[in-house]
Amino acid sequence: MNEAQTVTEQPTSAPTDFEAFVAARSTALWRSAYLLTGDRHKAEDLLQTALLKAWRNWDRINRREAVESYVRAALVSTYTDWWRRRWNGEVPTGELPEHPAAAATPEVRHDVLAALALLPRGQRAVVVLRFFDDLSEARTAATLGVSIGTVKSQTARALATLRTSPLFETGDRHE
């Protein structure tokens, strides 16, 4: 990239479309990134990286209804790339970033993250997209670039792993 080409260059299409998309969907996308990484700071980095990919390709994303699928696919592929490179992220500063308010108790959030951490990355991605982002099997398959059968088998394996997890042996852990 030369000096004339910077990351801040805007695509030729209306930047307000991108800004509107980010304003409307960033909370849900951040949640997906958080569930994938299990860390607030890494989730923010992951989301920013995925949104940057969308920004750079904004003119090429022909159907605006496909933008969210594009960004979700970028989240998963970037997350996988980071894991393959053993990316550890940046060291956070003393000031914590803002984060969306959650309805679940801290104990429940901890249990969900602990349960997701038990799963291999592919199964974790399927569970996050299917159950937390409420995508259909077909949309999950399209987002991940796999077959619907793969989504079904990964879901079944993930649920079997979670059912046998010590985290879920009793239903009254937090009472």
XYZ file of N, CA and C in Angstrom:
525
model
N 0.865 -1.175 0.000
C 0.000 0.000 0.000
C 0.906 1.230 0.000
N 0.718 2.107 -0.965
C 1.561 3.300 -1.008
C 0.934 4.414 -0.185
N 1.633 5.545 -0.103
C 1.161 6.632 0.751
C -0.149 7.216 0.268
N -0.415 7.143 -1.035
C -1.660 7.678 -1.575
C -2.851 6.791 -1.209
N -2.580 5.522 -0.958
C -3.649 4.607 -0.581
C -3.599 4.403 0.928
N -4.562 4.920 1.621
C -4.594 4.763 3.068
C -5.839 3.996 3.462
N -5.839 3.520 4.663
C -6.974 2.758 5.180
C -8.212 3.637 5.259
N -8.041 4.945 5.379
C -9.184 5.828 5.554
C -9.836 6.226 4.236
N -9.333 5.733 3.106
C -9.982 6.055 1.842
C -11.401 5.537 1.858
N -12.319 6.364 1.374
C -13.712 5.973 1.366
C -14.070 5.347 0.029
N -14.946 4.322 0.047
C -15.418 3.791 -1.206
C -16.273 4.827 -1.925
N -16.493 4.616 -3.200
C -17.213 5.606 -3.979
C -18.708 5.609 -3.714
N -19.278 4.499 -3.199
C -20.705 4.490 -2.884
C -20.948 5.312 -1.626
N -22.199 5.565 -1.357
C -22.567 6.439 -0.250
C -22.040 5.906 1.077
N -21.161 6.660 1.753
C -20.644 6.206 3.043
C -21.731 6.136 4.108
N -22.819 6.858 3.901
C -23.887 6.817 4.895
C -24.521 5.439 4.964
N -24.524 4.669 3.845
C -25.031 3.298 3.891
C -24.210 2.467 4.867
N -22.905 2.587 4.794
C -22.033 1.832 5.678
C -22.221 2.286 7.119
N -22.255 3.586 7.321
C -22.439 4.118 8.673
C -23.768 3.665 9.263
N -24.814 3.644 8.453
C -26.121 3.199 8.925
C -26.074 1.712 9.286
N -25.395 0.923 8.468
C -25.264 -0.498 8.765
C -24.535 -0.692 10.088
N -23.423 -0.009 10.276
C -22.647 -0.150 11.516
C -23.479 0.286 12.713
N -24.187 1.396 12.585
C -25.015 1.872 13.696
C -26.117 0.872 14.036
N -26.694 0.257 13.018
C -27.817 -0.647 13.243
C -27.392 -2.024 13.744
N -26.246 -2.535 13.319
C -25.897 -3.936 13.572
C -24.664 -4.146 14.441
N -23.973 -3.102 14.837
C -22.708 -3.293 15.541
C -22.865 -3.998 16.891
N -23.945 -3.762 17.611
C -24.128 -4.417 18.904
C -24.276 -5.928 18.736
N -25.099 -6.343 17.799
C -25.288 -7.782 17.557
C -24.002 -8.415 17.029
N -23.293 -7.707 16.171
C -22.042 -8.246 15.644
C -20.974 -8.315 16.734
N -20.946 -7.324 17.623
C -19.987 -7.348 18.733
C -20.265 -8.557 19.625
N -21.542 -8.819 19.877
C -21.901 -9.968 20.700
C -21.374 -11.262 20.078
N -21.527 -11.402 18.770
C -21.015 -12.599 18.086
C -19.503 -12.686 18.238
N -18.828 -11.570 18.056
C -17.373 -11.551 18.192
C -16.966 -11.908 19.623
N -17.704 -11.410 20.593
C -17.411 -11.706 21.989
C -17.603 -13.191 22.292
N -18.671 -13.753 21.766
C -18.920 -15.170 21.993
C -17.867 -16.036 21.311
N -17.350 -15.588 20.191
C -16.289 -16.332 19.518
C -14.973 -16.253 20.292
N -14.634 -15.070 20.781
C -13.328 -14.875 21.415
C -13.347 -15.093 22.921
N -14.466 -14.791 23.564
C -14.539 -14.890 25.016
C -13.827 -13.750 25.724
N -13.501 -12.699 24.992
C -12.754 -11.582 25.559
C -13.260 -10.284 24.933
N -13.590 -9.301 25.769
C -14.118 -8.024 25.276
C -13.170 -7.318 24.324
N -11.913 -7.267 24.692
C -10.936 -6.527 23.900
C -10.689 -7.201 22.549
N -10.546 -8.516 22.576
C -10.361 -9.243 21.319
C -11.614 -9.147 20.453
N -12.785 -9.140 21.086
C -14.039 -9.021 20.336
C -14.106 -7.679 19.606
N -13.695 -6.619 20.283
C -13.691 -5.307 19.630
C -12.712 -5.282 18.464
N -11.524 -5.842 18.672
C -10.549 -5.902 17.587
C -11.069 -6.736 16.420
N -11.691 -7.853 16.749
C -12.227 -8.730 15.721
C -13.323 -8.025 14.926
N -14.233 -7.359 15.609
C -15.310 -6.649 14.923
C -14.757 -5.520 14.069
N -13.815 -4.766 14.593
C -13.237 -3.676 13.807
C -12.552 -4.197 12.553
N -11.862 -5.319 12.671
C -11.202 -5.903 11.512
C -12.225 -6.352 10.476
N -13.299 -6.999 10.922
C -14.345 -7.452 9.997
C -15.040 -6.268 9.336
N -15.315 -5.217 10.103
C -15.943 -4.034 9.516
C -15.012 -3.325 8.541
N -13.723 -3.346 8.823
C -12.767 -2.761 7.885
C -12.774 -3.528 6.562
N -12.868 -4.855 6.635
C -12.958 -5.662 5.413
C -14.216 -5.295 4.626
N -15.316 -5.116 5.333
C -16.562 -4.723 4.659
C -16.426 -3.331 4.053
N -15.821 -2.422 4.760
C -15.626 -1.047 4.281
C -14.805 -1.039 2.992
N -13.728 -1.815 3.004
C -12.864 -1.868 1.821
C -13.568 -2.483 0.614
N -14.536 -3.361 0.861
C -15.234 -4.054 -0.216
C -16.663 -3.557 -0.406
N -16.979 -2.425 0.160
C -18.346 -1.917 0.148
C -18.910 -1.803 -1.270
N -18.112 -1.334 -2.212
C -18.584 -1.194 -3.592
C -18.854 -2.542 -4.245
N -18.180 -3.586 -3.785
C -18.340 -4.908 -4.385
C -19.456 -5.727 -3.752
N -19.945 -5.309 -2.622
C -21.063 -6.015 -1.988
C -22.325 -5.492 -2.664
N -22.744 -6.204 -3.686
C -23.824 -5.721 -4.559
C -25.173 -5.646 -3.865
N -25.519 -6.662 -3.120
C -26.813 -6.688 -2.446
C -26.612 -6.260 -1.003
N -27.230 -5.185 -0.618
C -27.046 -4.675 0.739
C -27.574 -5.640 1.789
N -28.530 -6.504 1.435
C -29.015 -7.474 2.413
C -27.973 -8.556 2.683
N -26.946 -8.636 1.840
C -25.879 -9.626 2.033
C -24.748 -9.085 2.899
N -24.806 -7.833 3.273
C -23.715 -7.216 4.027
C -23.512 -7.901 5.374
N -24.582 -8.165 6.082
C -24.432 -8.775 7.403
C -23.818 -10.167 7.290
N -24.232 -10.938 6.310
C -23.622 -12.258 6.097
C -22.143 -12.116 5.774
N -21.804 -11.121 4.980
C -20.403 -10.866 4.632
C -19.596 -10.562 5.895
N -20.132 -9.699 6.748
C -19.412 -9.313 7.969
C -19.314 -10.504 8.927
N -20.372 -11.284 9.058
C -20.316 -12.463 9.931
C -19.289 -13.468 9.416
N -19.249 -13.664 8.108
C -18.233 -14.553 7.527
C -16.836 -13.995 7.787
N -16.686 -12.675 7.687
C -15.398 -12.047 7.980
C -15.021 -12.224 9.446
N -16.001 -12.155 10.348
C -15.734 -12.389 11.769
C -15.156 -13.783 11.983
N -15.832 -14.772 11.429
C -15.413 -16.158 11.636
C -14.067 -16.423 10.973
N -13.882 -15.962 9.742
C -12.611 -16.231 9.054
C -11.449 -15.492 9.713
N -11.683 -14.274 10.159
C -10.624 -13.523 10.847
C -10.292 -14.177 12.182
N -11.314 -14.599 12.903
C -11.108 -15.299 14.172
C -10.270 -16.556 13.948
N -10.603 -17.315 12.912
C -9.855 -18.528 12.590
C -8.418 -18.197 12.204
N -8.233 -17.152 11.403
C -6.876 -16.738 11.017
C -6.055 -16.348 12.241
N -6.668 -15.626 13.168
C -5.942 -15.217 14.373
C -5.516 -16.443 15.165
N -6.417 -17.405 15.289
C -6.094 -18.609 16.038
C -4.966 -19.369 15.362
N -5.019 -19.469 14.047
C -3.971 -20.194 13.329
C -2.609 -19.521 13.499
N -2.628 -18.207 13.563
C -1.370 -17.468 13.739
C -1.031 -17.291 15.213
N -1.879 -17.843 16.078
C -1.707 -17.704 17.521
C -1.639 -16.234 17.940
N -2.533 -15.458 17.364
C -2.611 -14.036 17.654
C -3.102 -13.848 19.079
N -2.417 -13.024 19.846
C -2.785 -12.807 21.239
C -3.421 -11.454 21.490
N -3.491 -10.628 20.489
C -4.153 -9.338 20.653
C -3.246 -8.298 21.265
N -3.807 -7.140 21.440
C -3.070 -6.032 22.025
C -3.267 -6.033 23.528
N -2.340 -5.453 24.222
C -2.463 -5.319 25.670
C -3.427 -4.172 25.933
N -4.489 -4.417 26.699
C -5.467 -3.353 26.942
C -4.880 -2.241 27.796
N -5.442 -1.053 27.629
C -5.010 0.098 28.416
C -5.767 0.119 29.735
N -5.495 1.106 30.546
C -6.129 1.229 31.848
C -7.602 1.567 31.777
N -8.063 2.110 30.653
C -9.457 2.497 30.534
C -10.223 1.419 29.776
N -11.278 0.899 30.397
C -12.070 -0.146 29.766
C -13.009 0.446 28.725
N -13.190 -0.244 27.614
C -14.126 0.255 26.599
C -15.565 0.039 27.054
N -16.466 0.791 26.418
C -17.880 0.587 26.702
C -18.298 -0.747 26.127
N -19.286 -1.355 26.735
C -19.820 -2.603 26.211
C -21.333 -2.607 26.400
N -22.019 -3.341 25.547
C -23.478 -3.353 25.657
C -23.946 -4.003 26.947
N -25.052 -3.517 27.456
C -25.629 -4.097 28.662
C -26.167 -5.482 28.347
N -25.969 -6.385 29.252
C -26.438 -7.760 29.039
C -27.550 -8.067 30.021
N -28.497 -8.882 29.589
C -29.627 -9.230 30.435
C -29.283 -10.373 31.386
N -28.317 -11.202 31.026
C -27.978 -12.371 31.836
C -27.143 -11.963 33.043
N -27.211 -12.794 34.071
C -26.409 -12.552 35.264
C -24.943 -12.846 34.956
N -24.029 -12.331 35.758
C -22.620 -12.628 35.530
C -22.322 -14.124 35.574
N -23.014 -14.849 36.435
C -22.783 -16.290 36.529
C -23.189 -17.000 35.250
N -24.338 -16.614 34.702
C -24.814 -17.233 33.463
C -23.878 -16.893 32.318
N -23.452 -15.634 32.226
C -22.503 -15.245 31.172
C -21.222 -16.049 31.298
N -20.745 -16.225 32.523
C -19.529 -17.008 32.747
C -19.724 -18.442 32.276
N -20.857 -19.039 32.629
C -21.137 -20.422 32.230
C -21.227 -20.562 30.713
N -21.862 -19.600 30.055
C -21.978 -19.662 28.593
C -20.598 -19.583 27.957
N -19.774 -18.663 28.409
C -18.420 -18.543 27.850
C -17.584 -19.782 28.158
N -17.739 -20.332 29.358
C -16.999 -21.551 29.704
C -17.443 -22.714 28.829
N -18.746 -22.799 28.579
C -19.266 -23.883 27.729
C -18.760 -23.717 26.297
N -18.790 -22.502 25.784
C -18.292 -22.267 24.422
C -16.800 -22.578 24.313
N -16.066 -22.330 25.377
C -14.625 -22.595 25.366
C -14.326 -24.095 25.273
N -15.288 -24.931 25.640
C -15.103 -26.387 25.542
C -15.135 -26.876 24.095
N -15.716 -26.078 23.217
C -15.944 -26.519 21.839
C -14.777 -26.166 20.927
N -14.502 -27.013 19.947
C -13.531 -26.635 18.911
C -14.055 -25.404 18.158
N -13.174 -24.667 17.531
C -13.544 -23.405 16.910
C -14.665 -23.530 15.871
N -14.647 -24.562 15.060
C -15.693 -24.734 14.055
C -17.056 -24.940 14.688
N -17.111 -25.782 15.713
C -18.373 -26.021 16.417
C -18.829 -24.757 17.142
N -17.879 -24.046 17.716
C -18.215 -22.803 18.419
C -18.827 -21.795 17.449
N -18.237 -21.682 16.257
C -18.762 -20.747 15.257
C -20.189 -21.123 14.870
N -20.449 -22.413 14.669
C -21.793 -22.869 14.305
C -22.775 -22.564 15.431
N -22.407 -22.847 16.673
C -23.307 -22.598 17.804
C -23.608 -21.109 17.944
N -22.591 -20.274 17.813
C -22.811 -18.823 17.936
C -23.749 -18.338 16.833
N -23.486 -18.732 15.597
C -24.328 -18.270 14.496
C -25.749 -18.834 14.578
N -25.885 -20.104 14.934
C -27.210 -20.737 14.957
C -28.054 -20.275 16.151
N -27.471 -20.277 17.355
C -28.279 -20.097 18.549
C -28.205 -18.692 19.143
N -27.107 -17.997 18.964
C -27.023 -16.649 19.517
C -27.383 -15.595 18.481
N -27.034 -15.859 17.211
C -27.394 -14.927 16.142
C -28.673 -15.347 15.440
N -29.195 -16.515 15.801
C -30.476 -17.012 15.306
C -30.512 -17.124 13.780
N -29.403 -17.592 13.204
C -29.372 -17.811 11.762
C -29.900 -19.212 11.457
N -30.512 -19.365 10.313
C -30.976 -20.679 9.882
C -29.769 -21.545 9.535
N -30.018 -22.839 9.362
C -28.927 -23.726 8.949
C -28.360 -23.279 7.611
N -29.243 -22.878 6.695
C -28.800 -22.456 5.364
C -27.948 -21.185 5.441
N -28.388 -20.201 6.228
C -27.610 -18.953 6.342
C -26.299 -19.198 7.066
N -26.311 -20.074 8.064
C -25.079 -20.411 8.770
C -24.103 -21.071 7.805
N -24.608 -22.014 7.011
C -23.758 -22.700 6.026
C -23.181 -21.703 5.026
N -24.016 -20.794 4.532
C -23.545 -19.798 3.577
C -22.512 -18.869 4.209
N -22.749 -18.481 5.437
C -21.825 -17.582 6.136
C -20.464 -18.237 6.330
N -20.473 -19.520 6.691
C -19.216 -20.223 6.952
C -18.600 -20.834 5.696
N -19.371 -20.862 4.602
C -18.860 -21.456 3.373
C -18.775 -22.971 3.448
N -19.722 -23.587 4.143
C -19.766 -25.041 4.277
C -21.154 -25.521 3.873
N -21.339 -26.833 3.822
C -22.648 -27.383 3.463
C -23.588 -27.353 4.669
N -24.874 -27.481 4.374
C -25.869 -27.540 5.445
C -25.635 -28.789 6.291
N -25.231 -29.870 5.651
C -24.918 -31.094 6.386
C -23.800 -30.898 7.389
N -22.795 -30.118 7.013
C -21.700 -29.817 7.934
C -22.218 -29.020 9.126
N -23.095 -28.054 8.857
C -23.681 -27.268 9.951
C -24.452 -28.193 10.889
N -25.242 -29.103 10.332
C -26.025 -30.022 11.162
C -25.121 -30.926 11.995
N -24.081 -31.482 11.369
C -23.211 -32.399 12.117
C -22.400 -31.651 13.173
N -21.917 -30.453 12.848
C -21.171 -29.662 13.827
C -22.068 -29.267 14.996
N -23.331 -28.931 14.690
C -24.283 -28.589 15.746
C -24.529 -29.788 16.649
N -24.758 -30.954 16.046
C -25.014 -32.161 16.838
C -23.821 -32.493 17.722
N -22.619 -32.410 17.179
C -21.416 -32.706 17.980
C -21.255 -31.702 19.112
N -21.499 -30.422 18.809
C -21.360 -29.388 19.839
C -22.359 -29.613 20.962
N -23.597 -29.888 20.613
C -24.618 -30.109 21.646
C -24.316 -31.357 22.465
N -23.801 -32.399 21.819
C -23.422 -33.610 22.560
C -22.300 -33.302 23.544
N -21.333 -32.516 23.127
C -20.235 -32.117 24.014
C -20.774 -31.311 25.196
N -21.659 -30.369 24.901
C -22.209 -29.529 25.965
C -23.075 -30.331 26.936
N -23.835 -31.296 26.423
C -24.686 -32.115 27.293
C -23.862 -32.933 28.291
N -22.693 -33.377 27.889
C -21.861 -34.200 28.765
C -20.882 -33.372 29.590
N -20.940 -32.068 29.448
C -20.033 -31.175 30.166
C -20.357 -31.141 31.654
N -19.321 -31.111 32.508
C -19.549 -30.977 33.953
C -20.255 -29.671 34.310
N -20.192 -28.686 33.415
C -20.872 -27.420 33.689
C -22.372 -27.593 33.814
N -22.924 -28.626 33.182
C -24.360 -28.778 33.137
C -24.848 -30.040 33.842
N -24.092 -30.536 34.785
C -24.493 -31.735 35.527
C -25.677 -31.462 36.439
N -25.746 -30.277 37.025
C -26.892 -29.938 37.869
C -27.506 -28.656 37.354
N -28.781 -28.518 37.530
C -29.477 -27.328 37.057
C -29.537 -26.217 38.082
N -29.014 -26.447 39.305
C -29.167 -25.448 40.372
C -27.828 -24.919 40.870
N -26.881 -24.739 39.984
C -25.549 -24.277 40.378
C -25.559 -22.922 41.064
N -26.438 -22.025 40.617
C -26.365 -20.631 41.093
C -27.476 -20.283 42.060
N -28.130 -21.285 42.605
C -29.229 -20.972 43.528
C -28.762 -21.010 44.948
